[in-house]
PDB file of C-alpha atoms in Angstrom:
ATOM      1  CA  UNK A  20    -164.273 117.230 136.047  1.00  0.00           C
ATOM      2  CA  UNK A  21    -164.157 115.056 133.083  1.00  0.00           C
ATOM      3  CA  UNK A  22    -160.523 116.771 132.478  1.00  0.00           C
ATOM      4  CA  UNK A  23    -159.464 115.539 136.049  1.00  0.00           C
ATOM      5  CA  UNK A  24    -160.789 112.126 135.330  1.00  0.00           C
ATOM      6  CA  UNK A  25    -158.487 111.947 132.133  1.00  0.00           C
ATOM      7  CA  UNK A  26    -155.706 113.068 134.009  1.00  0.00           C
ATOM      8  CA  UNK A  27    -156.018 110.686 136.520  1.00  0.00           C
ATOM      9  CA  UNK A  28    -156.652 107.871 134.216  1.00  0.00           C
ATOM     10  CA  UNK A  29    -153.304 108.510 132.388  1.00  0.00           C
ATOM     11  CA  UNK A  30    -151.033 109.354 135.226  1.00  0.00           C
ATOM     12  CA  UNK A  31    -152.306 105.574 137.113  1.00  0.00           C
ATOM     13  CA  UNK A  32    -151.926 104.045 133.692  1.00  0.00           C
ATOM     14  CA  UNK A  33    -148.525 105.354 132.952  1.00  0.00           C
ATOM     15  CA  UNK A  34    -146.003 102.765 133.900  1.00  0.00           C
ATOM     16  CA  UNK A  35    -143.715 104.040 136.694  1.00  0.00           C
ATOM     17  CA  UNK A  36    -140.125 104.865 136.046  1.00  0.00           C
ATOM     18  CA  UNK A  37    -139.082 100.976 138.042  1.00  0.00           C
ATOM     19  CA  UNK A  38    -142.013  99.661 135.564  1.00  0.00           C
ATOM     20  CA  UNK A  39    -140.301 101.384 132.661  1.00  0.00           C
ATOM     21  CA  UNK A  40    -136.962  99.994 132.762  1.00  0.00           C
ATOM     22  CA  UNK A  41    -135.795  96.183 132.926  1.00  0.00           C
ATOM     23  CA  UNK A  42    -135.723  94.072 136.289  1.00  0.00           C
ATOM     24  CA  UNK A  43    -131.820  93.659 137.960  1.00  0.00           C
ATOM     25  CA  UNK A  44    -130.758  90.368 136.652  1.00  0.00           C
ATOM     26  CA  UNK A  45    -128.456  90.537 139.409  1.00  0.00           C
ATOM     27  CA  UNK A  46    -128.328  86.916 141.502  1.00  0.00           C
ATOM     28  CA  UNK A  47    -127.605  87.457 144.738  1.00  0.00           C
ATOM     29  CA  UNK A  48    -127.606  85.586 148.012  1.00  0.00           C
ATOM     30  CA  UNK A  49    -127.491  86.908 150.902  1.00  0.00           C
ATOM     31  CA  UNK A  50    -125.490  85.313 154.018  1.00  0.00           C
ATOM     32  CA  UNK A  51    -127.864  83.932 155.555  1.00  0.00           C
ATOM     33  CA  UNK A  52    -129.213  82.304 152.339  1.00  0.00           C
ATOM     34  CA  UNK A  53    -126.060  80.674 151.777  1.00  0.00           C
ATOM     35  CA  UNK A  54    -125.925  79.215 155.719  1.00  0.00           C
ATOM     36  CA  UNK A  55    -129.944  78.281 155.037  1.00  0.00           C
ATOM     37  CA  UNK A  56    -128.748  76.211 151.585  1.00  0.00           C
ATOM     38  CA  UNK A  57    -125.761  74.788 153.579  1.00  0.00           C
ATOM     39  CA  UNK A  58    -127.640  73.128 156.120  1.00  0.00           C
ATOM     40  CA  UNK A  59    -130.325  72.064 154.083  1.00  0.00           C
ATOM     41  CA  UNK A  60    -127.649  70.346 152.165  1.00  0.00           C
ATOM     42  CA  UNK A  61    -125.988  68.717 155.234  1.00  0.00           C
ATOM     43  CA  UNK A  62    -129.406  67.945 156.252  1.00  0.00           C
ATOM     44  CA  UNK A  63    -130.784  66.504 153.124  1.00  0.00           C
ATOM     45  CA  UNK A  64    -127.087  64.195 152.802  1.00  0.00           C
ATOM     46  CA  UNK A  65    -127.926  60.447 153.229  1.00  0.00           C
ATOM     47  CA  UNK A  66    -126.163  57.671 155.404  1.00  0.00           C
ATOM     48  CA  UNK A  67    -122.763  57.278 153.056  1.00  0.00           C
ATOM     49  CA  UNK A  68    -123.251  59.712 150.945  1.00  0.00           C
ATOM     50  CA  UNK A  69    -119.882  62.126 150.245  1.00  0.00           C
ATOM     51  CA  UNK A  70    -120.891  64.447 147.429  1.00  0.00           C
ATOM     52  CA  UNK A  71    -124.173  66.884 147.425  1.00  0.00           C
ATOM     53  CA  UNK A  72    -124.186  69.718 144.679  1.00  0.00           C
ATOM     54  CA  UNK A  73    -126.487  72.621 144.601  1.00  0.00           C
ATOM     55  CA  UNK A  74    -126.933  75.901 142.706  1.00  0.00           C
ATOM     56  CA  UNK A  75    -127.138  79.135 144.202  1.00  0.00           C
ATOM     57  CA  UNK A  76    -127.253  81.589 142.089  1.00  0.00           C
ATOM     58  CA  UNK A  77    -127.050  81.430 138.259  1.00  0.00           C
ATOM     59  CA  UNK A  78    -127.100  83.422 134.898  1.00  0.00           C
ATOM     60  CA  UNK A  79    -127.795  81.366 132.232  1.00  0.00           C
ATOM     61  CA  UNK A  80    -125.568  78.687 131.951  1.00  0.00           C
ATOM     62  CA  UNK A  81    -123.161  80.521 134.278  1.00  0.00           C
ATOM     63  CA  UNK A  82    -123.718  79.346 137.886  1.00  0.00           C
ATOM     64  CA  UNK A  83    -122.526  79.463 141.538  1.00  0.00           C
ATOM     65  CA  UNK A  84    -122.953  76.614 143.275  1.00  0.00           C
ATOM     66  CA  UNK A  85    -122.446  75.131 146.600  1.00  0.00           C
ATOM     67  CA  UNK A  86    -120.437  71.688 146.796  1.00  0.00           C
ATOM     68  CA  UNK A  87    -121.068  70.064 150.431  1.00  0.00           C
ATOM     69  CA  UNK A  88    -117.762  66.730 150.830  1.00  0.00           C
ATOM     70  CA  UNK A  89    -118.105  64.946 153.681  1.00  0.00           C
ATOM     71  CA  UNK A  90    -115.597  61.997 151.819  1.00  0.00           C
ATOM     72  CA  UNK A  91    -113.402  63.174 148.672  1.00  0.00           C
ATOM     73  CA  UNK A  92    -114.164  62.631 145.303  1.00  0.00           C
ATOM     74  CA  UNK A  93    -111.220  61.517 142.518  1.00  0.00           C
ATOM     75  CA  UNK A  94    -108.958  63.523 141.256  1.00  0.00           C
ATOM     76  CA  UNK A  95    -110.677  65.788 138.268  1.00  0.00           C
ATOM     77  CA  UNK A  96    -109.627  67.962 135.354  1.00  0.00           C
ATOM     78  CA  UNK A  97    -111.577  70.165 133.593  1.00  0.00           C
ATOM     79  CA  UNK A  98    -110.506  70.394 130.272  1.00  0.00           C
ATOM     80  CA  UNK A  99    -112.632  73.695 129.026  1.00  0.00           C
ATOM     81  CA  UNK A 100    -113.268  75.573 132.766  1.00  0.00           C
ATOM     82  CA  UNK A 101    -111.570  77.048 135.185  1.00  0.00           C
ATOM     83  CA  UNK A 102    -112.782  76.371 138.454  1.00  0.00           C
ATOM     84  CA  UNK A 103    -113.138  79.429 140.874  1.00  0.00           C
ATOM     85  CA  UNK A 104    -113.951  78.108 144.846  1.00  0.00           C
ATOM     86  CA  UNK A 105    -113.864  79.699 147.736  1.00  0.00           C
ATOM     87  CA  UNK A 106    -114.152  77.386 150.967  1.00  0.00           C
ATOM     88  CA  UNK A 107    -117.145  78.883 153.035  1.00  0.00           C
ATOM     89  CA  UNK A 108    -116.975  75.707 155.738  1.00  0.00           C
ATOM     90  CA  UNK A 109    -114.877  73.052 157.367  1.00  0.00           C
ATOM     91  CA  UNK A 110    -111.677  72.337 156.323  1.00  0.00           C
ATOM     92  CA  UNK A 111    -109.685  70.273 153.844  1.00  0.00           C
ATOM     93  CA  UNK A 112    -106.404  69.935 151.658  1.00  0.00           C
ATOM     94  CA  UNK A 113    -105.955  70.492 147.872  1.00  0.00           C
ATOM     95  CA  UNK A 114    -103.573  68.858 145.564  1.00  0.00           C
ATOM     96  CA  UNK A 115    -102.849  70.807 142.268  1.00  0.00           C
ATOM     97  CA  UNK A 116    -101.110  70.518 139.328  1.00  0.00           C
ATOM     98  CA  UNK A 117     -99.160  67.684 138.504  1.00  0.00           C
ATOM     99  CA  UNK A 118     -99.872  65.083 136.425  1.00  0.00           C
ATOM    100  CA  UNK A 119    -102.832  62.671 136.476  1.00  0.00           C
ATOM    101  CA  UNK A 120    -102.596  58.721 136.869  1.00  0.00           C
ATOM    102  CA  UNK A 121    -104.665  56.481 134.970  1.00  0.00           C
ATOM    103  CA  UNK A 122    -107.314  59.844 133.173  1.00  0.00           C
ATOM    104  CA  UNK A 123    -111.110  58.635 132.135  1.00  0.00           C
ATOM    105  CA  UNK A 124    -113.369  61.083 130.708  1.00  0.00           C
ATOM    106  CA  UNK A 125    -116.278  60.437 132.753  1.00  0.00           C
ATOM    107  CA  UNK A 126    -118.438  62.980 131.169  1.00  0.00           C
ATOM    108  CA  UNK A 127    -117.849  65.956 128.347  1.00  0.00           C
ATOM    109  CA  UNK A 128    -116.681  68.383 130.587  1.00  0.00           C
ATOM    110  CA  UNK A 129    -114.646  65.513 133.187  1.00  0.00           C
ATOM    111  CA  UNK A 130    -112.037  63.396 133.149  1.00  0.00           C
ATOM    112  CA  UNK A 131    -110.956  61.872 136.268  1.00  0.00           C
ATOM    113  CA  UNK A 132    -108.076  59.464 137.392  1.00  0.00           C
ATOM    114  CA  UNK A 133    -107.076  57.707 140.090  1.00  0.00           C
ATOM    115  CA  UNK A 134    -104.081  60.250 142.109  1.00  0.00           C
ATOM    116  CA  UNK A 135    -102.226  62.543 140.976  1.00  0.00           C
ATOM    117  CA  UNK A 136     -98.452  62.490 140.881  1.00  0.00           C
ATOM    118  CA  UNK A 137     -96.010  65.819 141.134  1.00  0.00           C
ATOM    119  CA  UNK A 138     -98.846  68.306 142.517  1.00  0.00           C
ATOM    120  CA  UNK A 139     -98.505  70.797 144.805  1.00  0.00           C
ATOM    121  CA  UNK A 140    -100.307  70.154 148.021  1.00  0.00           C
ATOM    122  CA  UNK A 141    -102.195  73.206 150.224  1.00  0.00           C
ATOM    123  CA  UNK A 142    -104.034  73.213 153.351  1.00  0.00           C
ATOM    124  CA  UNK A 143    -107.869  74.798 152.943  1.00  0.00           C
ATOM    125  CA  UNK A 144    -109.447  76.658 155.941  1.00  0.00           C
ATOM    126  CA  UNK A 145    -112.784  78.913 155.654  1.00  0.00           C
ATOM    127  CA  UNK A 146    -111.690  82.179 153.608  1.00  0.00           C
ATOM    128  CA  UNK A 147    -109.320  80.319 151.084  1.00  0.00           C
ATOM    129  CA  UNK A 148    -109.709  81.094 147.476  1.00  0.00           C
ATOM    130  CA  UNK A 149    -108.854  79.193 144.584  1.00  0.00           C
ATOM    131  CA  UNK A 150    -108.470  79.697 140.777  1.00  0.00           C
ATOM    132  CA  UNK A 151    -107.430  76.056 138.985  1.00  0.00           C
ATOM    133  CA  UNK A 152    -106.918  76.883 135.489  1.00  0.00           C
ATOM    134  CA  UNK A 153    -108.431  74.938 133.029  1.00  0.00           C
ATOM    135  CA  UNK A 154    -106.970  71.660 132.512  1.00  0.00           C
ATOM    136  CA  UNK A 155    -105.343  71.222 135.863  1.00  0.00           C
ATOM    137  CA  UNK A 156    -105.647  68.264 137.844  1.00  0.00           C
ATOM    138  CA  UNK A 157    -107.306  69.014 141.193  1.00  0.00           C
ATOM    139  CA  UNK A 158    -108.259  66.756 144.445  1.00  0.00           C
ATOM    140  CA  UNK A 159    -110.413  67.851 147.353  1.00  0.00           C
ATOM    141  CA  UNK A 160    -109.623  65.896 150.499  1.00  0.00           C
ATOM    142  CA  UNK A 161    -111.409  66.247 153.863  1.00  0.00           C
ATOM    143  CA  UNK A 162    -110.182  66.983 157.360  1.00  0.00           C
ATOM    144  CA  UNK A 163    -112.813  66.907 160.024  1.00  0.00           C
ATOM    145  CA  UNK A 164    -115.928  66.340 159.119  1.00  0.00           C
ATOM    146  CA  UNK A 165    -117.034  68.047 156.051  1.00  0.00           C
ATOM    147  CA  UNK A 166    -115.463  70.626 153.462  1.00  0.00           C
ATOM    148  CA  UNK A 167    -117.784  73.503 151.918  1.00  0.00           C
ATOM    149  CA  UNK A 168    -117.157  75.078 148.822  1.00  0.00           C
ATOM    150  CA  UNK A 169    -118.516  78.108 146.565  1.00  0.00           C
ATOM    151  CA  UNK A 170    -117.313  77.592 142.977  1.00  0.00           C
ATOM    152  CA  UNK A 171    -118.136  78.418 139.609  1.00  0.00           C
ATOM    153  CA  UNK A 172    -116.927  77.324 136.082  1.00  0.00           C
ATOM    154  CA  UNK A 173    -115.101  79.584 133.590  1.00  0.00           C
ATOM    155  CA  UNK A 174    -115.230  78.343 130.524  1.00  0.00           C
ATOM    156  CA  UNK A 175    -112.101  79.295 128.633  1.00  0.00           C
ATOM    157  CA  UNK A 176    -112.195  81.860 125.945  1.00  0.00           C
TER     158      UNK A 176
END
């Protein structure tokens, strides 16, 4: 009996084989997380506001985040990250390339300007995919009412 009692003691204090090996630092969202975030966003927006950022899923520094335009920003360069976007809603137009008019860095990893002159100008729909290199002047405008985008930074190597 007292053997049993040792047995059984061991085998329930033994760590099981999903105990035993590291959790999945996978981030993941699922679909109907990502329409959930979205309208809390669109939700949360206030009177005027064009711009609302959030972060869905992330690894370290490395994160994918929803951006929610309702009015474009300025025209932006990166200078160390690629930017990787997929729209998810609405609809809008991107201007890339080119050169841009009148650059300010408004923070480290920023600069913006006021248009840019010589890009190349696409229409976005739900589905569209982007990759801007690093350094390449970018705009987001809006058609309709809003424009939603899943994007990350790469920083370049």
């Amino acid at each position: 009996m007292k053997r049993l009692l040792l047995m059984a003691t061991l085998v329930l204090a033994a760590p099981s084989a999903a105990q035993a090996t590291a959790a999945d630092p996978t981030g993941f969202a699922s679909a109907a997380d990502v329409q959930a975030a979205v309208a809390k966003m669109a939700a949360g927006m206030q009177p005027g506001q064009g711009f609302a950022y959030a972060p869905l899923v992330r690894d370290g520094a490395t994160v994918a985040a929803l951006e929610y335009w309702k009015a474009p920003g300025k025209p932006a360069v990166h200078p160390d990250d690629a930017e990787y976007t997929i729209v998810i809603a609405g609809a809008g137009t991107l201007i890339s390339g080119g050169r841009m008019v009148d650059p300010h860095p408004t923070r480290a990893d920023l600069v913006e300007g006021s248009r840019i002159e010589g890009g190349t100008t696409r229409t976005l729909r739900v589905g569209d995919v982007m990759l801007i290199p690093a350094g390449t002047p970018h705009y987001f405008g809006i058609t309709g009412g809003k424009l939603v985008l899943l994007g990350m930074k790469l920083p370049r190597k």
